[in-house]
PDB file of C-alpha atoms in Angstrom:
ATOM      1  CA  ALA A 246     -17.255  30.241 -13.460  1.00  0.00           C
ATOM      2  CA  GLN A 247     -19.452  28.594 -11.740  1.00  0.00           C
ATOM      3  CA  LYS A 248     -22.971  28.274 -13.264  1.00  0.00           C
ATOM      4  CA  VAL A 249     -26.457  26.724 -13.533  1.00  0.00           C
ATOM      5  CA  THR A 250     -28.624  26.534 -16.041  1.00  0.00           C
ATOM      6  CA  GLN A 251     -32.337  25.541 -15.882  1.00  0.00           C
ATOM      7  CA  ALA A 252     -33.556  26.517 -19.846  1.00  0.00           C
ATOM      8  CA  GLN A 253     -37.121  24.826 -18.107  1.00  0.00           C
ATOM      9  CA  THR A 254     -38.507  28.402 -16.980  1.00  0.00           C
ATOM     10  CA  GLU A 255     -41.958  26.390 -17.157  1.00  0.00           C
ATOM     11  CA  ILE A 256     -43.900  22.808 -17.114  1.00  0.00           C
ATOM     12  CA  SER A 257     -47.321  22.033 -17.270  1.00  0.00           C
ATOM     13  CA  VAL A 258     -48.401  18.148 -17.039  1.00  0.00           C
ATOM     14  CA  VAL A 259     -51.135  16.731 -16.441  1.00  0.00           C
ATOM     15  CA  GLU A 260     -51.565  14.486 -12.929  1.00  0.00           C
ATOM     16  CA  LYS A 261     -50.099  11.099 -13.083  1.00  0.00           C
ATOM     17  CA  GLU A 262     -46.959  12.184 -15.549  1.00  0.00           C
ATOM     18  CA  ASP A 263     -43.782  11.319 -15.451  1.00  0.00           C
ATOM     19  CA  VAL A 264     -42.027  14.804 -15.683  1.00  0.00           C
ATOM     20  CA  THR A 265     -38.185  15.523 -16.014  1.00  0.00           C
ATOM     21  CA  LEU A 266     -36.389  19.192 -15.380  1.00  0.00           C
ATOM     22  CA  ASP A 267     -33.497  19.684 -16.847  1.00  0.00           C
ATOM     23  CA  CYS A 268     -30.434  21.402 -15.173  1.00  0.00           C
ATOM     24  CA  VAL A 269     -27.234  21.575 -16.959  1.00  0.00           C
ATOM     25  CA  TYR A 270     -23.887  23.380 -14.904  1.00  0.00           C
ATOM     26  CA  GLU A 271     -20.452  25.037 -15.773  1.00  0.00           C
ATOM     27  CA  THR A 272     -17.116  24.702 -13.239  1.00  0.00           C
ATOM     28  CA  ARG A 273     -13.843  24.375 -13.664  1.00  0.00           C
ATOM     29  CA  ASP A 274     -13.113  22.354 -10.109  1.00  0.00           C
ATOM     30  CA  THR A 275     -13.111  18.703  -9.563  1.00  0.00           C
ATOM     31  CA  THR A 276     -14.774  18.873  -6.357  1.00  0.00           C
ATOM     32  CA  TYR A 277     -17.874  20.144  -6.215  1.00  0.00           C
ATOM     33  CA  TYR A 278     -21.345  19.523  -4.726  1.00  0.00           C
ATOM     34  CA  LEU A 279     -24.937  20.134  -6.898  1.00  0.00           C
ATOM     35  CA  PHE A 280     -28.524  20.318  -5.097  1.00  0.00           C
ATOM     36  CA  TRP A 281     -31.972  20.657  -5.784  1.00  0.00           C
ATOM     37  CA  TYR A 282     -34.722  22.451  -4.189  1.00  0.00           C
ATOM     38  CA  LYS A 283     -38.441  22.878  -3.679  1.00  0.00           C
ATOM     39  CA  GLN A 284     -39.627  26.233  -3.463  1.00  0.00           C
ATOM     40  CA  PRO A 285     -43.631  25.912  -2.987  1.00  0.00           C
ATOM     41  CA  PRO A 286     -45.971  29.393  -3.336  1.00  0.00           C
ATOM     42  CA  SER A 287     -45.405  29.618   0.738  1.00  0.00           C
ATOM     43  CA  GLY A 288     -42.017  30.702  -0.040  1.00  0.00           C
ATOM     44  CA  GLU A 289     -39.291  28.415   1.536  1.00  0.00           C
ATOM     45  CA  LEU A 290     -36.457  26.498  -0.367  1.00  0.00           C
ATOM     46  CA  VAL A 291     -36.808  22.974   0.365  1.00  0.00           C
ATOM     47  CA  PHE A 292     -33.666  20.847   0.187  1.00  0.00           C
ATOM     48  CA  LEU A 293     -34.201  17.496  -1.485  1.00  0.00           C
ATOM     49  CA  ILE A 294     -31.300  16.224  -2.657  1.00  0.00           C
ATOM     50  CA  ARG A 295     -26.991  16.656  -2.607  1.00  0.00           C
ATOM     51  CA  ARG A 296     -24.701  15.126  -4.869  1.00  0.00           C
ATOM     52  CA  ASN A 297     -20.722  15.275  -4.862  1.00  0.00           C
ATOM     53  CA  SER A 298     -18.580  15.498  -7.600  1.00  0.00           C
ATOM     54  CA  PHE A 299     -17.375  11.936  -7.323  1.00  0.00           C
ATOM     55  CA  ASP A 300     -20.995  10.075  -7.355  1.00  0.00           C
ATOM     56  CA  GLU A 301     -22.679   9.198 -10.394  1.00  0.00           C
ATOM     57  CA  GLN A 302     -24.906   6.913  -8.845  1.00  0.00           C
ATOM     58  CA  ASN A 303     -28.373   7.799  -9.578  1.00  0.00           C
ATOM     59  CA  GLU A 304     -31.034   7.960  -7.166  1.00  0.00           C
ATOM     60  CA  ILE A 305     -34.223   7.259  -6.182  1.00  0.00           C
ATOM     61  CA  SER A 306     -36.560   8.051  -3.533  1.00  0.00           C
ATOM     62  CA  GLY A 307     -40.346   7.523  -3.789  1.00  0.00           C
ATOM     63  CA  ARG A 308     -41.914   9.452  -6.981  1.00  0.00           C
ATOM     64  CA  TYR A 309     -38.421  11.332  -7.213  1.00  0.00           C
ATOM     65  CA  SER A 310     -35.251  10.340  -9.000  1.00  0.00           C
ATOM     66  CA  TRP A 311     -31.921  12.230 -10.138  1.00  0.00           C
ATOM     67  CA  ASN A 312     -29.712  11.361 -13.029  1.00  0.00           C
ATOM     68  CA  PHE A 313     -26.314  12.764 -12.686  1.00  0.00           C
ATOM     69  CA  GLN A 314     -24.293  12.918 -16.273  1.00  0.00           C
ATOM     70  CA  LYS A 315     -20.675  14.316 -15.524  1.00  0.00           C
ATOM     71  CA  SER A 316     -20.291  13.835 -19.060  1.00  0.00           C
ATOM     72  CA  THR A 317     -22.726  16.106 -20.229  1.00  0.00           C
ATOM     73  CA  SER A 318     -22.394  18.426 -17.453  1.00  0.00           C
ATOM     74  CA  SER A 319     -26.194  16.998 -16.184  1.00  0.00           C
ATOM     75  CA  PHE A 320     -27.644  16.734 -13.282  1.00  0.00           C
ATOM     76  CA  ASN A 321     -31.543  16.029 -14.085  1.00  0.00           C
ATOM     77  CA  PHE A 322     -34.764  15.497 -11.771  1.00  0.00           C
ATOM     78  CA  THR A 323     -37.489  13.079 -13.059  1.00  0.00           C
ATOM     79  CA  ILE A 324     -41.109  12.958 -10.891  1.00  0.00           C
ATOM     80  CA  THR A 325     -42.808  10.218 -11.319  1.00  0.00           C
ATOM     81  CA  ALA A 326     -46.689  10.355 -11.460  1.00  0.00           C
ATOM     82  CA  SER A 327     -47.436  13.523 -10.482  1.00  0.00           C
ATOM     83  CA  GLN A 328     -49.460  15.113  -8.752  1.00  0.00           C
ATOM     84  CA  VAL A 329     -50.898  18.704  -7.438  1.00  0.00           C
ATOM     85  CA  VAL A 330     -48.687  18.949  -4.230  1.00  0.00           C
ATOM     86  CA  ASP A 331     -45.938  18.645  -6.485  1.00  0.00           C
ATOM     87  CA  SER A 332     -46.468  22.227  -8.280  1.00  0.00           C
ATOM     88  CA  ALA A 333     -43.957  24.175  -6.663  1.00  0.00           C
ATOM     89  CA  VAL A 334     -40.653  26.039  -8.490  1.00  0.00           C
ATOM     90  CA  TYR A 335     -37.880  23.742  -8.310  1.00  0.00           C
ATOM     91  CA  PHE A 336     -33.855  25.062  -8.227  1.00  0.00           C
ATOM     92  CA  CYS A 337     -30.699  23.220  -9.472  1.00  0.00           C
ATOM     93  CA  ALA A 338     -28.055  24.755  -7.484  1.00  0.00           C
ATOM     94  CA  LEU A 339     -23.488  24.154  -7.451  1.00  0.00           C
ATOM     95  CA  ARG A 340     -21.479  24.955  -4.719  1.00  0.00           C
ATOM     96  CA  GLU A 341     -17.732  24.713  -5.150  1.00  0.00           C
ATOM     97  CA  GLY A 342     -15.196  25.346  -2.198  1.00  0.00           C
ATOM     98  CA  GLY A 343     -15.838  28.982  -0.450  1.00  0.00           C
ATOM     99  CA  PHE A 344     -18.834  30.443   0.200  1.00  0.00           C
ATOM    100  CA  LYS A 345     -20.820  30.721  -2.636  1.00  0.00           C
ATOM    101  CA  THR A 346     -23.712  28.701  -3.490  1.00  0.00           C
ATOM    102  CA  ILE A 347     -24.795  29.283  -7.383  1.00  0.00           C
ATOM    103  CA  PHE A 348     -28.136  28.517  -8.079  1.00  0.00           C
ATOM    104  CA  GLY A 349     -30.275  28.554 -11.638  1.00  0.00           C
ATOM    105  CA  ALA A 350     -32.950  30.707 -12.546  1.00  0.00           C
ATOM    106  CA  GLY A 351     -35.585  27.900 -11.572  1.00  0.00           C
ATOM    107  CA  THR A 352     -38.594  25.847 -13.282  1.00  0.00           C
ATOM    108  CA  ARG A 353     -42.067  26.533 -12.428  1.00  0.00           C
ATOM    109  CA  LEU A 354     -43.958  23.028 -12.308  1.00  0.00           C
ATOM    110  CA  PHE A 355     -47.570  23.138 -12.634  1.00  0.00           C
ATOM    111  CA  VAL A 356     -49.663  19.655 -12.090  1.00  0.00           C
ATOM    112  CA  LYS A 357     -53.046  19.846 -13.185  1.00  0.00           C
ATOM    113  CA  ALA A 358     -55.721  17.626 -11.973  1.00  0.00           C
TER     114      ALA A 358
ATOM    115  CA  GLU B1385     -41.737  23.405  13.536  1.00  0.00           C
ATOM    116  CA  THR B1386     -38.472  24.460  10.968  1.00  0.00           C
ATOM    117  CA  GLY B1387     -35.192  24.286  11.326  1.00  0.00           C
ATOM    118  CA  VAL B1388     -34.922  28.109  10.386  1.00  0.00           C
ATOM    119  CA  THR B1389     -37.588  30.870  11.170  1.00  0.00           C
ATOM    120  CA  GLN B1390     -38.047  34.280  10.227  1.00  0.00           C
ATOM    121  CA  THR B1391     -40.299  36.925  11.201  1.00  0.00           C
ATOM    122  CA  PRO B1392     -42.076  39.075   9.782  1.00  0.00           C
ATOM    123  CA  ARG B1393     -43.347  36.643   6.987  1.00  0.00           C
ATOM    124  CA  HIS B1394     -44.724  40.198   5.334  1.00  0.00           C
ATOM    125  CA  LEU B1395     -43.593  43.407   5.911  1.00  0.00           C
ATOM    126  CA  VAL B1396     -44.994  46.439   4.031  1.00  0.00           C
ATOM    127  CA  MET B1397     -43.260  49.755   4.731  1.00  0.00           C
ATOM    128  CA  GLY B1398     -43.208  53.561   3.406  1.00  0.00           C
ATOM    129  CA  MET B1399     -39.591  55.103   2.315  1.00  0.00           C
ATOM    130  CA  THR B1400     -39.144  56.378   5.226  1.00  0.00           C
ATOM    131  CA  ASN B1401     -39.505  53.678   7.491  1.00  0.00           C
ATOM    132  CA  LYS B1402     -37.034  51.720   9.622  1.00  0.00           C
ATOM    133  CA  LYS B1403     -38.059  48.008  10.431  1.00  0.00           C
ATOM    134  CA  SER B1404     -35.780  44.771  10.466  1.00  0.00           C
ATOM    135  CA  LEU B1405     -36.351  41.249   9.617  1.00  0.00           C
ATOM    136  CA  LYS B1406     -35.015  38.201  12.243  1.00  0.00           C
ATOM    137  CA  CYS B1407     -34.033  34.914  12.053  1.00  0.00           C
ATOM    138  CA  GLU B1408     -33.254  31.809  13.845  1.00  0.00           C
ATOM    139  CA  GLN B1409     -31.674  29.157  13.624  1.00  0.00           C
ATOM    140  CA  HIS B1410     -32.378  25.741  15.835  1.00  0.00           C
ATOM    141  CA  LEU B1411     -29.852  23.564  13.851  1.00  0.00           C
ATOM    142  CA  GLY B1412     -26.952  24.130  15.468  1.00  0.00           C
ATOM    143  CA  HIS B1413     -25.121  25.363  12.652  1.00  0.00           C
ATOM    144  CA  ASN B1414     -22.182  28.095  12.682  1.00  0.00           C
ATOM    145  CA  ALA B1415     -22.911  29.974   9.117  1.00  0.00           C
ATOM    146  CA  MET B1416     -25.774  32.106   8.368  1.00  0.00           C
ATOM    147  CA  TYR B1417     -27.221  33.955   5.297  1.00  0.00           C
ATOM    148  CA  TRP B1418     -29.636  36.190   3.695  1.00  0.00           C
ATOM    149  CA  TYR B1419     -30.560  35.848   0.057  1.00  0.00           C
ATOM    150  CA  LYS B1420     -32.686  38.169  -1.975  1.00  0.00           C
ATOM    151  CA  GLN B1421     -35.450  36.987  -4.291  1.00  0.00           C
ATOM    152  CA  SER B1422     -36.743  39.282  -6.964  1.00  0.00           C
ATOM    153  CA  ALA B1423     -38.857  38.791  -9.192  1.00  0.00           C
ATOM    154  CA  LYS B1424     -37.804  37.575 -12.264  1.00  0.00           C
ATOM    155  CA  LYS B1425     -34.258  37.252 -10.844  1.00  0.00           C
ATOM    156  CA  PRO B1426     -32.143  34.738  -9.870  1.00  0.00           C
ATOM    157  CA  LEU B1427     -31.359  34.070  -5.959  1.00  0.00           C
ATOM    158  CA  GLU B1428     -28.981  36.595  -4.626  1.00  0.00           C
ATOM    159  CA  LEU B1429     -26.900  36.089  -1.934  1.00  0.00           C
ATOM    160  CA  MET B1430     -26.325  39.747   0.132  1.00  0.00           C
ATOM    161  CA  PHE B1431     -24.529  38.075   2.856  1.00  0.00           C
ATOM    162  CA  VAL B1432     -22.597  35.552   4.515  1.00  0.00           C
ATOM    163  CA  TYR B1433     -21.867  35.191   8.517  1.00  0.00           C
ATOM    164  CA  SER B1434     -19.318  32.372  10.068  1.00  0.00           C
ATOM    165  CA  LEU B1435     -19.578  32.093  13.885  1.00  0.00           C
ATOM    166  CA  GLU B1436     -20.778  35.557  13.695  1.00  0.00           C
ATOM    167  CA  GLU B1437     -18.429  37.253  11.889  1.00  0.00           C
ATOM    168  CA  ARG B1438     -18.619  38.827   8.656  1.00  0.00           C
ATOM    169  CA  VAL B1439     -16.908  36.775   5.765  1.00  0.00           C
ATOM    170  CA  GLU B1440     -19.196  37.641   2.753  1.00  0.00           C
ATOM    171  CA  ASN B1441     -21.176  40.991   1.676  1.00  0.00           C
ATOM    172  CA  ASN B1442     -22.385  40.780  -2.392  1.00  0.00           C
ATOM    173  CA  SER B1443     -22.416  44.416  -3.119  1.00  0.00           C
ATOM    174  CA  VAL B1444     -24.933  45.227  -1.217  1.00  0.00           C
ATOM    175  CA  PRO B1445     -26.297  48.588  -0.942  1.00  0.00           C
ATOM    176  CA  SER B1446     -25.615  49.861   2.995  1.00  0.00           C
ATOM    177  CA  ARG B1447     -29.191  51.078   3.060  1.00  0.00           C
ATOM    178  CA  PHE B1448     -29.246  47.211   4.061  1.00  0.00           C
ATOM    179  CA  SER B1449     -27.668  46.995   6.822  1.00  0.00           C
ATOM    180  CA  PRO B1450     -27.143  43.096   8.459  1.00  0.00           C
ATOM    181  CA  GLU B1451     -26.174  42.232  12.085  1.00  0.00           C
ATOM    182  CA  CYS B1452     -25.515  37.970  13.428  1.00  0.00           C
ATOM    183  CA  PRO B1453     -24.911  38.803  17.473  1.00  0.00           C
ATOM    184  CA  ASN B1454     -24.567  34.836  17.872  1.00  0.00           C
ATOM    185  CA  SER B1455     -24.497  31.950  15.911  1.00  0.00           C
ATOM    186  CA  SER B1456     -28.106  31.516  15.955  1.00  0.00           C
ATOM    187  CA  HIS B1457     -29.338  34.698  15.238  1.00  0.00           C
ATOM    188  CA  LEU B1458     -29.146  36.972  12.461  1.00  0.00           C
ATOM    189  CA  PHE B1459     -30.968  40.404  11.485  1.00  0.00           C
ATOM    190  CA  LEU B1460     -31.181  42.801   8.179  1.00  0.00           C
ATOM    191  CA  HIS B1461     -31.708  46.383   9.328  1.00  0.00           C
ATOM    192  CA  LEU B1462     -33.666  47.989   6.818  1.00  0.00           C
ATOM    193  CA  HIS B1463     -33.939  51.703   6.215  1.00  0.00           C
ATOM    194  CA  THR B1464     -34.644  54.259   3.474  1.00  0.00           C
ATOM    195  CA  LEU B1465     -35.495  51.481   1.495  1.00  0.00           C
ATOM    196  CA  GLN B1466     -36.565  51.838  -2.300  1.00  0.00           C
ATOM    197  CA  PRO B1467     -39.745  50.194  -4.623  1.00  0.00           C
ATOM    198  CA  GLU B1468     -37.221  48.167  -6.501  1.00  0.00           C
ATOM    199  CA  ASP B1469     -36.087  46.528  -2.756  1.00  0.00           C
ATOM    200  CA  SER B1470     -39.439  44.827  -2.655  1.00  0.00           C
ATOM    201  CA  ALA B1471     -38.994  41.076  -2.962  1.00  0.00           C
ATOM    202  CA  LEU B1472     -38.713  37.689  -0.815  1.00  0.00           C
ATOM    203  CA  TYR B1473     -35.745  37.944   1.801  1.00  0.00           C
ATOM    204  CA  LEU B1474     -34.772  34.278   3.007  1.00  0.00           C
ATOM    205  CA  CYS B1475     -32.516  33.381   5.604  1.00  0.00           C
ATOM    206  CA  ALA B1476     -30.269  30.263   5.561  1.00  0.00           C
ATOM    207  CA  SER B1477     -27.746  27.989   8.008  1.00  0.00           C
ATOM    208  CA  SER B1478     -25.609  25.451   7.245  1.00  0.00           C
ATOM    209  CA  GLN B1479     -23.166  23.851   9.574  1.00  0.00           C
ATOM    210  CA  VAL B1480     -19.497  25.833   8.360  1.00  0.00           C
ATOM    211  CA  ALA B1481     -19.781  28.483   5.907  1.00  0.00           C
ATOM    212  CA  ARG B1482     -16.878  27.577   3.715  1.00  0.00           C
ATOM    213  CA  GLY B1483     -16.497  24.351   1.493  1.00  0.00           C
ATOM    214  CA  SER B1484     -18.777  22.455  -1.386  1.00  0.00           C
ATOM    215  CA  GLY B1485     -20.380  19.972   0.456  1.00  0.00           C
ATOM    216  CA  ASN B1486     -22.433  22.254   3.012  1.00  0.00           C
ATOM    217  CA  THR B1487     -26.311  21.866   2.510  1.00  0.00           C
ATOM    218  CA  ILE B1488     -27.519  25.066   3.172  1.00  0.00           C
ATOM    219  CA  TYR B1489     -30.874  25.657   4.557  1.00  0.00           C
ATOM    220  CA  PHE B1490     -33.617  28.357   4.188  1.00  0.00           C
ATOM    221  CA  GLY B1491     -36.196  29.820   6.103  1.00  0.00           C
ATOM    222  CA  GLU B1492     -39.544  30.337   4.637  1.00  0.00           C
ATOM    223  CA  GLY B1493     -38.835  33.764   4.286  1.00  0.00           C
ATOM    224  CA  SER B1494     -40.496  37.219   4.803  1.00  0.00           C
ATOM    225  CA  TRP B1495     -41.769  39.414   1.580  1.00  0.00           C
ATOM    226  CA  LEU B1496     -40.848  43.116   2.148  1.00  0.00           C
ATOM    227  CA  THR B1497     -43.499  45.351  -0.292  1.00  0.00           C
ATOM    228  CA  VAL B1498     -42.021  49.241  -0.181  1.00  0.00           C
ATOM    229  CA  VAL B1499     -43.829  51.626  -1.050  1.00  0.00           C
TER     230      VAL B1499
END
């Protein structure tokens, strides 16, 4: 069965600190995709990244980086030098074939000035 | 302008009212979705439409009635709701409905309060 676990419910950091958001997933499929979304207080889920199960290369985009490790079924997200604007709820998600994207419970990040 | 727009952004309705949520996508996608986000619950998939045909109905009560007149528009008709239906209702779209590589793009959501 599909499952996505984000064990960190809330994280609070001070601006300029680095922070890592954890995501662990379960799937029996060999072909799947993993996603991260950001949800600011306005409500919209903003797509950040998509990764397929055959590509374990880490990815960096500005202050954001993602570490995908199939051996531990993890897809962690690091924000370097966090800023107040990074405050939001972050969701990790998993999609196999079919119609459903399974979302984790989300991690609420507070970045204090 | 976002690729997926939802109206209204905020709605307060009584339990005997009938109202509708509207969603429009400008991305040329063929699949549209309704998700429900309640406090302290994970995102719940409600309905999936592929080329105006409903392909997934996730055990949603009949007081929620979706309508997809074309691949760009999606409605959620609401009637005789309960206070526990108060939530953020998110519309989304993707290129196609089925398949692992689909990225879902969300609208800003409609905040619904049932009084």
